[in-house]
């Protein structure tokens, strides 16, 4: 088990190195002169030269990459050209919004989809199954940012119950801050909930006719207890896997949703950095978000092994 | 599975109808729209549906129905081209990997897929957009590249199973090379899962393209895109909510159409998935 975890860990590190190299290559080598891109065409030769030396552009590419990684490992992502503050400071600030947003959305989607998926599988082709399938199809097809706009029309413009955008910050109190995150997290959660409902339904259907489920029923255990205590834990594998795979879409969705609601999170930071051509910020945010996706999928792998002893026995 | 218990493929039919309509509208927009999608009539701005034009007008007095029609063409053409890139390159890579499953090439490609998969599609498009500049090309490349790993994995998994079959052995015994076997014997036999995935990825491509245009990274104005129509509608949610309803509905119905076709195909071709339990 420990050997397997160590091997996975080595794989994780390799993937992280490859992703960081790819991001660095796209952001630093493809464009040619990063300083010229950041300053635009009207910059004078002196300012260009100054920025070039600040960015280390006069040094070899490999050296720059290693310096970037070494800094990143210490939490130093360089200094933002447009904001004039360390990138790590900017990111820390924005994470306090993006992490709760993604977290709430994730919890919401699981809370909706798992019971719905189990109920749909329990009475296959029943009314709940039909509704669950309809819900899944609709929520996957609707773009999250459109759902966000619809929610704004309903709850902010017409109802006036919830803010249509902006974020007051956690320092004004828990409730006002949380209120600003309700609509965004619902919009972000909906497509995830649709995907998860389908996966849960399918996974439960796959195992509910296996021998152990029939044995449990034969022993006199009620249908409900069999479903939740015996079938669902055995169906958890695919659900957790998809949860991990969907994480990249959750991150992509957050970029869009934060822009709809003008929330100062990581996604909006990436978007603003793009508009201002702040490459230092851009590459740090992309690295961080991609790293997050990789680490989440690594954790999902470990969780799988914990859930299913069979995966531990046979080294992949 | 007997014919009597077999469910009529209602979803598939609905999907085909939706997608057929979408295609028809998109193609029609190339030769005819009710009004010019770029013609501004400020006097007629923000009119609700049926008051001016079939579906009303936007903040510049442009005809919404015409904008949506041309938007359908822009959305579909980008989705088709990007999925073509993803499916073409991905399937070829997957087929090549399956020839020698544990070889260096296969390991590198499959690892590379993990790497590509880790970068969220919107972010990779934003990175590309920073240098190439936003536009049709950026959108197609960014979405297409993101699709490659999906097809590589599916083609690899399916092709690996085919390579274990007896008829492959027979083809080898005939002296056929690995490349020829891949093309003549493996590729036709993995077409089904690839096609199912193509329809699903088309839906995803439309969603991603809409997201990119929403952020201003899609086709530059004045080319109408559903995503940018939604972005612009956000300013007029109170006086003209229909501006935000219609493009979103167009996106959702298009994606729904492709997803229904994908699901329908899968059920039809793999009866185990829906019945037989």
XYZ file of C-alpha atoms in Angstrom:
593
model
C 0.000 0.000 0.000
C 2.743 2.458 0.958
C 4.771 1.519 -2.108
C 1.729 2.149 -4.292
C 1.090 5.538 -2.707
C 4.742 6.484 -3.201
C 4.533 5.512 -6.872
C 1.410 7.599 -7.318
C 3.144 10.449 -5.533
C 6.066 10.244 -7.947
C 3.563 10.346 -10.806
C 1.920 13.390 -9.256
C 5.214 15.260 -9.035
C 6.111 14.357 -12.633
C 2.723 15.558 -13.880
C 3.050 18.800 -11.936
C 6.515 19.393 -13.413
C 5.213 18.708 -16.934
C 2.206 21.012 -16.486
C 4.357 23.813 -15.119
C 6.813 23.416 -18.010
C 3.949 23.521 -20.520
C 2.436 26.634 -18.975
C 5.839 28.282 -18.816
C 6.538 27.416 -22.426
C 3.198 28.760 -23.643
C 3.481 31.959 -21.651
C 7.202 32.678 -22.071
C 8.582 31.105 -25.212
C 5.705 31.159 -27.702
C 5.062 34.897 -27.558
C 8.691 35.833 -28.183
C 9.266 39.008 -26.212
C 7.114 38.929 -23.085
C 8.109 42.483 -22.189
C 6.846 43.801 -25.520
C 3.548 41.962 -25.035
C 3.084 43.350 -21.538
C 3.923 46.933 -22.453
C 2.317 47.097 -25.863
C 3.668 48.601 -29.046
C 4.058 52.154 -27.796
C 6.661 51.351 -25.118
C 10.055 52.988 -25.361
C 13.218 50.928 -25.727
C 14.366 51.915 -22.213
C 11.255 50.741 -20.404
C 11.306 47.543 -22.425
C 14.906 46.879 -21.407
C 14.105 47.609 -17.763
C 11.163 45.219 -17.734
C 13.174 42.586 -19.600
C 15.836 42.584 -16.910
C 13.203 42.621 -14.154
C 11.548 39.569 -15.692
C 14.970 37.974 -16.197
C 14.421 37.803 -19.948
C 18.140 38.394 -20.527
C 18.860 34.989 -18.986
C 18.544 31.508 -20.513
C 15.050 30.001 -20.684
C 15.900 26.990 -18.529
C 17.323 29.224 -15.827
C 14.148 31.324 -15.865
C 11.946 28.245 -15.608
C 13.940 26.846 -12.672
C 13.916 30.222 -10.930
C 10.146 30.418 -11.398
C 9.597 26.940 -9.963
C 12.038 27.529 -7.097
C 10.179 30.719 -6.251
C 6.776 29.036 -6.575
C 7.854 26.320 -4.136
C 8.576 29.062 -1.614
C 5.276 30.746 -2.343
C 6.994 33.473 -4.346
C 5.388 33.887 -7.771
C 7.090 37.159 -8.579
C 5.629 40.636 -8.609
C 2.546 41.679 -10.537
C 3.408 44.221 -13.176
C 0.047 45.980 -13.096
C -0.826 45.754 -9.407
C 2.712 46.359 -8.128
C 2.317 43.830 -5.319
C 3.644 40.278 -4.935
C 1.504 37.806 -6.903
C 1.279 35.514 -3.864
C -0.469 38.334 -1.984
C -3.007 38.805 -4.788
C -3.651 35.080 -5.002
C -4.079 34.640 -1.262
C -6.671 37.399 -1.229
C -8.582 35.914 -4.188
C -8.439 32.366 -2.833
C -10.524 33.450 0.153
C -13.356 33.867 -2.342
C -12.754 31.147 -4.934
C -12.202 28.313 -2.448
C -15.463 28.887 -0.518
C -17.306 29.394 -3.833
C -16.046 26.103 -5.290
C -16.480 24.342 -1.955
C -20.101 25.396 -1.491
C -20.873 24.489 -5.107
C -19.293 21.060 -4.675
C -21.212 20.334 -1.464
C -24.481 21.602 -2.991
C -24.083 19.451 -6.083
C -23.375 16.313 -4.032
C -26.278 17.021 -1.667
C -28.666 17.295 -4.611
C -27.333 14.649 -6.940
C -26.583 11.663 -4.697
C -30.064 11.380 -3.127
C -31.666 12.138 -6.492
C -29.541 9.556 -8.291
C -30.201 6.879 -5.659
C -33.944 7.587 -5.679
C -34.003 7.438 -9.478
C -32.207 4.096 -9.525
C -34.396 2.673 -6.751
C -37.560 3.083 -8.829
C -36.284 2.744 -12.329
C -38.551 4.229 -15.028
C -40.671 5.732 -12.230
C -41.696 9.357 -11.913
C -38.613 10.330 -9.900
C -36.374 8.597 -12.431
C -38.000 10.554 -15.238
C -37.643 13.834 -13.405
C -34.042 13.065 -12.459
C -33.161 12.279 -16.069
C -34.841 15.466 -17.246
C -33.012 17.470 -14.572
C -29.692 15.899 -15.547
C -30.191 16.567 -19.272
C -31.291 20.160 -18.748
C -28.658 21.146 -16.215
C -25.840 19.720 -18.317
C -27.060 21.528 -21.425
C -27.543 24.952 -19.846
C -24.359 27.032 -19.677
C -23.593 27.901 -16.059
C -23.162 31.588 -16.860
C -26.638 31.680 -18.401
C -28.090 30.025 -15.295
C -26.296 32.721 -13.337
C -27.968 35.438 -15.398
C -31.381 33.785 -14.993
C -30.849 33.627 -11.228
C -29.937 37.313 -11.208
C -33.119 38.165 -13.131
C -35.258 36.112 -10.732
C -33.702 36.787 -7.342
C -32.044 40.183 -7.752
C -33.750 42.188 -10.499
C -37.315 40.935 -9.902
C -37.186 39.739 -6.301
C -34.469 41.959 -4.894
C -33.632 39.311 -2.286
C -30.014 38.625 -3.125
C -27.175 40.783 -4.488
C -26.701 40.682 -8.270
C -22.937 40.829 -7.952
C -19.924 42.093 -6.100
C -18.421 40.802 -2.895
C -18.287 42.824 0.351
C -15.424 40.744 1.808
C -15.455 38.423 4.798
C -14.551 41.281 7.167
C -18.082 42.760 6.945
C -19.437 39.643 8.579
C -20.169 36.058 7.676
C -23.773 36.427 6.524
C -23.456 39.404 4.127
C -20.422 37.757 2.546
C -22.132 34.379 2.292
C -25.217 36.041 0.803
C -23.095 37.293 -2.084
C -21.955 33.726 -2.765
C -25.380 32.019 -2.769
C -26.427 32.691 -6.372
C -22.913 32.131 -7.788
C -22.513 28.777 -6.061
C -25.970 27.602 -7.129
C -25.152 28.472 -10.751
C -21.789 26.741 -10.469
C -23.278 23.669 -8.789
C -26.065 23.016 -11.285
C -24.118 21.469 -14.200
C -22.063 19.424 -11.730
C -25.242 18.187 -10.068
C -26.597 17.080 -13.443
C -23.501 15.051 -14.287
C -23.336 13.531 -10.799
C -27.014 12.573 -10.806
C -26.499 10.541 -13.971
C -23.351 8.903 -12.650
C -24.921 8.087 -9.286
C -27.980 6.594 -10.958
C -25.838 4.478 -13.275
C -23.450 3.341 -10.546
C -26.275 2.383 -8.180
C -28.062 0.498 -10.973
C -24.830 -1.377 -11.687
C -24.416 -2.749 -8.184
C -27.976 -2.997 -6.914
C -28.527 -6.334 -8.616
C -25.330 -7.919 -7.386
C -25.429 -10.897 -5.085
C -24.563 -9.073 -1.887
C -27.457 -6.674 -2.358
C -29.832 -9.567 -2.886
C -28.379 -11.314 0.180
C -28.939 -8.207 2.269
C -32.567 -8.067 1.148
C -32.956 -11.812 1.779
C -31.658 -11.351 5.334
C -34.611 -9.072 5.913
C -32.855 -5.725 5.671
C -35.217 -3.093 4.340
C -34.927 -1.803 0.817
C -33.941 1.656 2.011
C -31.182 0.440 4.350
C -29.866 -1.926 1.687
C -29.661 0.936 -0.777
C -27.905 3.403 1.497
C -25.712 1.066 3.581
C -24.818 -1.648 1.095
C -25.367 -0.452 -2.434
C -24.278 3.197 -2.246
C -20.856 2.522 -0.624
C -20.152 0.025 -3.380
C -21.295 2.489 -6.030
C -19.130 5.248 -4.568
C -16.129 4.461 -6.790
C -17.392 5.898 -10.080
C -19.129 8.766 -8.275
C -15.896 9.863 -6.615
C -13.932 9.424 -9.852
C -16.310 11.652 -11.782
C -16.263 14.163 -8.944
C -12.502 14.380 -9.459
C -12.685 14.534 -13.255
C -15.369 17.223 -13.091
C -13.146 19.389 -10.933
C -11.494 20.898 -13.992
C -14.946 21.982 -15.223
C -15.742 23.375 -11.799
C -12.633 25.551 -12.066
C -13.494 26.603 -15.628
C -17.040 27.356 -14.494
C -15.738 29.469 -11.620
C -13.805 31.650 -14.081
C -17.047 32.415 -15.933
C -19.288 32.708 -12.882
C -16.922 35.088 -11.119
C -17.072 37.298 -14.179
C -20.875 37.263 -14.301
C -21.121 38.332 -10.658
C -17.985 40.539 -10.679
C -16.573 38.502 -7.814
C -12.910 39.236 -7.040
C -11.749 35.612 -7.181
C -8.960 33.746 -8.933
C -10.912 33.367 -12.161
C -11.565 37.093 -12.403
C -7.917 37.717 -11.536
C -6.867 35.501 -14.447
C -9.276 37.345 -16.729
C -8.071 40.771 -15.624
C -4.445 39.656 -15.908
C -5.223 38.598 -19.471
C -6.820 41.930 -20.290
C -3.810 43.753 -18.840
C -1.356 41.272 -20.339
C 0.149 40.657 -16.920
C 1.986 37.445 -17.762
C 3.474 36.995 -14.287
C 0.018 36.887 -12.687
C -1.506 34.889 -15.525
C 1.003 32.030 -15.383
C 0.830 31.871 -11.587
C -2.971 31.597 -11.571
C -3.046 29.009 -14.366
C -0.357 26.972 -12.604
C -2.218 27.165 -9.317
C -5.595 26.164 -10.769
C -4.124 23.366 -12.906
C -2.082 22.162 -9.915
C -5.273 22.126 -7.889
C -6.959 19.938 -10.518
C -4.013 17.517 -10.502
C -3.829 17.307 -6.710
C -7.596 16.779 -6.428
C -7.424 13.898 -8.902
C -4.486 12.433 -6.981
C -6.502 12.592 -3.762
C -9.429 10.969 -5.568
C -7.096 8.117 -6.564
C -6.061 7.643 -2.942
C -9.666 7.808 -1.789
C -10.524 5.137 -4.352
C -7.923 2.817 -2.866
C -9.312 3.521 0.563
C -12.864 2.812 -0.622
C -12.046 -0.291 -2.597
C -9.507 -2.703 -1.059
C -9.334 -4.557 -4.376
C -7.433 -1.614 -5.884
C -4.845 -1.896 -3.121
C -4.148 -5.554 -3.706
C -3.176 -5.236 -7.364
C -0.639 -2.548 -8.102
C -1.759 -0.775 -11.233
C -33.948 -8.269 -24.957
C -37.166 -8.661 -26.897
C -38.535 -6.100 -29.275
C -41.607 -5.523 -27.141
C -39.708 -4.384 -24.033
C -37.404 -2.218 -26.049
C -37.944 1.451 -25.391
C -38.665 3.592 -28.436
C -35.665 5.868 -28.878
C -37.648 9.034 -28.164
C -34.582 10.853 -26.892
C -32.659 10.067 -30.038
C -35.499 11.303 -32.233
C -35.845 14.501 -30.210
C -32.102 15.016 -30.431
C -32.057 14.492 -34.189
C -34.951 16.928 -34.646
C -33.313 19.601 -32.475
C -29.943 19.240 -34.179
C -31.548 19.108 -37.604
C -33.354 22.374 -36.925
C -30.162 23.953 -35.636
C -28.247 22.881 -38.732
C -31.019 24.134 -41.000
C -31.108 27.524 -39.291
C -27.319 27.800 -39.381
C -27.167 26.964 -43.091
C -30.113 29.227 -43.883
C -28.313 32.131 -42.207
C -25.618 31.878 -44.881
C -28.091 32.860 -47.601
C -30.968 34.572 -45.810
C -31.769 36.317 -42.529
C -34.938 38.336 -41.763
C -32.830 41.497 -41.480
C -29.151 42.293 -41.718
C -27.550 41.156 -38.443
C -25.261 44.189 -38.471
C -27.844 46.830 -39.406
C -28.383 49.188 -36.466
C -31.665 51.048 -36.005
C -31.300 53.068 -32.837
C -34.942 54.218 -33.012
C -36.025 50.594 -32.713
C -33.668 49.662 -29.875
C -34.643 47.234 -27.073
C -38.040 46.382 -28.564
C -39.622 43.211 -27.139
C -40.353 40.192 -29.371
C -43.065 40.704 -32.064
C -43.025 44.491 -31.556
C -40.037 44.864 -33.849
C -38.971 41.746 -35.679
C -39.885 38.219 -34.628
C -37.751 38.118 -31.482
C -37.273 41.820 -30.764
C -34.197 44.022 -31.050
C -31.037 44.601 -29.018
C -29.506 47.790 -27.611
C -28.501 48.961 -31.108
C -31.808 48.050 -32.675
C -30.378 44.996 -34.428
C -32.786 42.152 -35.185
C -32.373 39.414 -32.541
C -33.687 36.618 -34.749
C -31.073 37.413 -37.394
C -28.315 37.676 -34.802
C -29.272 34.300 -33.353
C -29.305 32.686 -36.803
C -25.829 33.884 -37.708
C -24.752 33.021 -34.160
C -25.877 29.450 -34.791
C -23.585 29.230 -37.811
C -20.625 30.722 -35.913
C -21.186 28.447 -32.936
C -21.649 25.283 -34.990
C -18.758 25.876 -37.361
C -16.327 26.453 -34.500
C -17.677 23.425 -32.615
C -17.432 21.154 -35.676
C -13.902 22.225 -36.584
C -12.591 21.938 -33.033
C -14.136 18.500 -32.514
C -12.729 17.481 -35.906
C -9.252 18.417 -34.688
C -9.739 16.750 -31.326
C -11.254 13.566 -32.721
C -8.810 13.318 -35.627
C -5.611 13.859 -33.680
C -6.876 12.092 -30.570
C -8.065 8.974 -32.373
C -4.838 8.729 -34.378
C -2.784 9.019 -31.189
C -4.950 6.469 -29.387
C -4.637 4.008 -32.287
C -0.874 4.470 -32.352
C -0.587 3.981 -28.599
C -2.547 0.741 -28.723
C 0.015 -0.859 -31.072
C 2.588 -1.086 -28.309
C 0.709 -0.430 -25.104
C 3.620 -0.231 -22.687
C 6.064 1.353 -25.118
C 7.779 4.675 -24.596
C 5.564 6.403 -27.179
C 2.343 5.224 -25.552
C 3.538 6.156 -22.073
C 4.597 9.613 -23.199
C 1.381 10.310 -25.089
C -0.895 9.066 -22.317
C 1.044 11.051 -19.703
C 0.843 14.063 -21.984
C -2.916 13.617 -22.073
C -3.021 13.757 -18.281
C -1.053 16.993 -18.445
C -3.323 18.598 -21.056
C -6.384 17.416 -19.212
C -5.284 19.228 -16.068
C -5.481 22.688 -17.613
C -9.112 23.868 -17.623
C -10.267 24.626 -21.210
C -11.190 28.243 -20.538
C -7.761 28.915 -19.051
C -5.868 27.344 -21.951
C -7.953 29.441 -24.322
C -7.165 32.532 -22.290
C -3.433 31.769 -22.499
C -3.621 31.254 -26.251
C -5.843 34.285 -26.671
C -3.227 36.436 -24.966
C -0.811 35.874 -27.830
C -2.712 34.953 -30.944
C -5.424 37.427 -30.058
C -9.072 36.422 -29.741
C -10.803 35.083 -32.821
C -12.081 32.071 -34.701
C -8.663 30.453 -34.954
C -7.886 30.810 -31.230
C -11.247 29.374 -30.232
C -10.942 26.392 -32.580
C -7.388 25.560 -31.515
C -8.035 26.042 -27.795
C -11.188 23.913 -27.774
C -9.758 21.342 -30.205
C -6.544 20.821 -28.267
C -8.526 20.310 -25.099
C -10.567 17.590 -26.845
C -7.514 15.561 -27.908
C -6.916 13.736 -24.582
C -10.542 12.578 -24.367
C -10.418 10.941 -27.799
C -6.919 9.555 -27.234
C -8.065 7.760 -24.109
C -11.253 6.388 -25.621
C -9.518 5.268 -28.825
C -6.686 3.739 -26.823
C -9.005 1.782 -24.540
C -11.190 0.530 -27.389
C -8.274 -0.240 -29.713
C -6.427 -2.134 -26.979
C -9.371 -4.513 -26.712
C -9.472 -4.998 -30.481
C -5.764 -5.829 -30.635
C -6.404 -8.862 -28.437
C -8.829 -10.367 -30.981
C -8.109 -13.384 -33.152
C -8.674 -11.584 -36.430
C -5.830 -9.229 -35.613
C -3.626 -12.260 -35.072
C -4.774 -13.548 -38.449
C -3.967 -10.229 -40.100
C -0.528 -10.327 -38.517
C 0.006 -13.848 -39.746
C -0.747 -12.559 -43.236
C 2.234 -10.278 -42.810
C 0.365 -6.984 -42.477
C 2.216 -4.215 -40.672
C 0.988 -2.554 -37.476
C 0.014 0.686 -39.198
C -1.994 -1.123 -41.855
C -3.748 -3.293 -39.267
C -4.612 -0.185 -37.269
C -6.222 1.473 -40.262
C -7.858 -1.536 -41.908
C -8.962 -3.581 -38.923
C -8.821 -1.599 -35.692
C -10.148 1.798 -36.748
C -13.462 0.558 -38.216
C -14.117 -1.424 -35.057
C -13.686 1.472 -32.668
C -15.837 3.845 -34.737
C -18.894 3.428 -32.488
C -17.469 4.733 -29.195
C -15.672 7.487 -31.092
C -18.874 8.631 -32.818
C -20.819 8.628 -29.555
C -18.088 10.741 -28.014
C -18.064 13.089 -31.015
C -21.704 14.046 -30.431
C -21.122 14.577 -26.711
C -17.992 16.656 -27.361
C -19.914 18.758 -29.903
C -22.241 19.806 -27.102
C -19.283 20.547 -24.871
C -17.582 22.501 -27.655
C -20.672 24.693 -28.075
C -20.708 25.357 -24.328
C -17.009 26.193 -24.264
C -17.242 28.430 -27.332
C -20.145 30.267 -25.724
C -18.081 30.685 -22.564
C -15.136 32.062 -24.522
C -17.307 34.540 -26.423
C -18.963 35.505 -23.160
C -15.519 36.488 -21.862
C -14.777 38.332 -25.098
C -12.320 35.674 -26.307
C -14.405 34.330 -29.165
C -15.128 35.884 -32.540
C -14.541 39.636 -32.397
C -17.518 41.967 -33.049
C -19.486 42.631 -35.163
C -19.731 38.862 -35.822
C -22.691 37.816 -33.663
C -22.068 35.004 -31.163
C -24.485 33.621 -28.601
C -21.926 34.053 -25.837
C -21.319 37.732 -26.501
C -25.041 38.398 -26.907
C -25.438 37.083 -23.350
C -22.549 39.183 -22.082
C -24.061 42.320 -23.611
C -27.547 41.455 -22.357
C -26.291 41.617 -18.773
C -26.414 45.413 -18.916
C -30.125 45.375 -19.821
C -31.529 42.740 -17.475
C -34.185 45.097 -16.119
C -35.506 46.822 -19.274
C -35.002 43.872 -21.654
C -34.745 40.471 -19.958
C -35.571 38.647 -23.214
C -32.148 39.679 -24.490
C -30.667 37.336 -21.903
C -33.240 34.576 -22.348
C -33.030 33.897 -26.067
C -29.288 33.288 -26.681
C -29.084 31.091 -23.565
C -32.045 29.084 -24.747
C -30.374 28.664 -28.136
C -27.206 27.338 -26.486
C -29.076 25.017 -24.129
C -31.251 23.531 -26.891
C -28.248 22.957 -29.179
C -26.272 21.204 -26.452
C -29.346 19.218 -25.437
C -29.781 18.077 -29.046
C -26.247 16.744 -29.318
C -26.376 15.093 -25.881
C -29.661 13.354 -26.692
C -28.177 12.006 -29.923
C -25.094 10.768 -28.063
C -27.172 9.034 -25.386
C -29.579 7.620 -27.948
C -26.751 6.172 -30.036
C -25.181 4.609 -26.991
C -28.420 2.968 -25.886
C -29.141 1.770 -29.385
C -25.696 0.303 -29.969
C -25.059 -0.957 -26.462
C -28.334 -2.519 -25.297
C -26.724 -3.569 -22.017
C -26.572 0.054 -20.920
C -30.342 0.553 -20.733
C -32.002 -2.850 -20.738
C -30.993 -6.424 -20.050
C -30.580 -6.076 -16.317
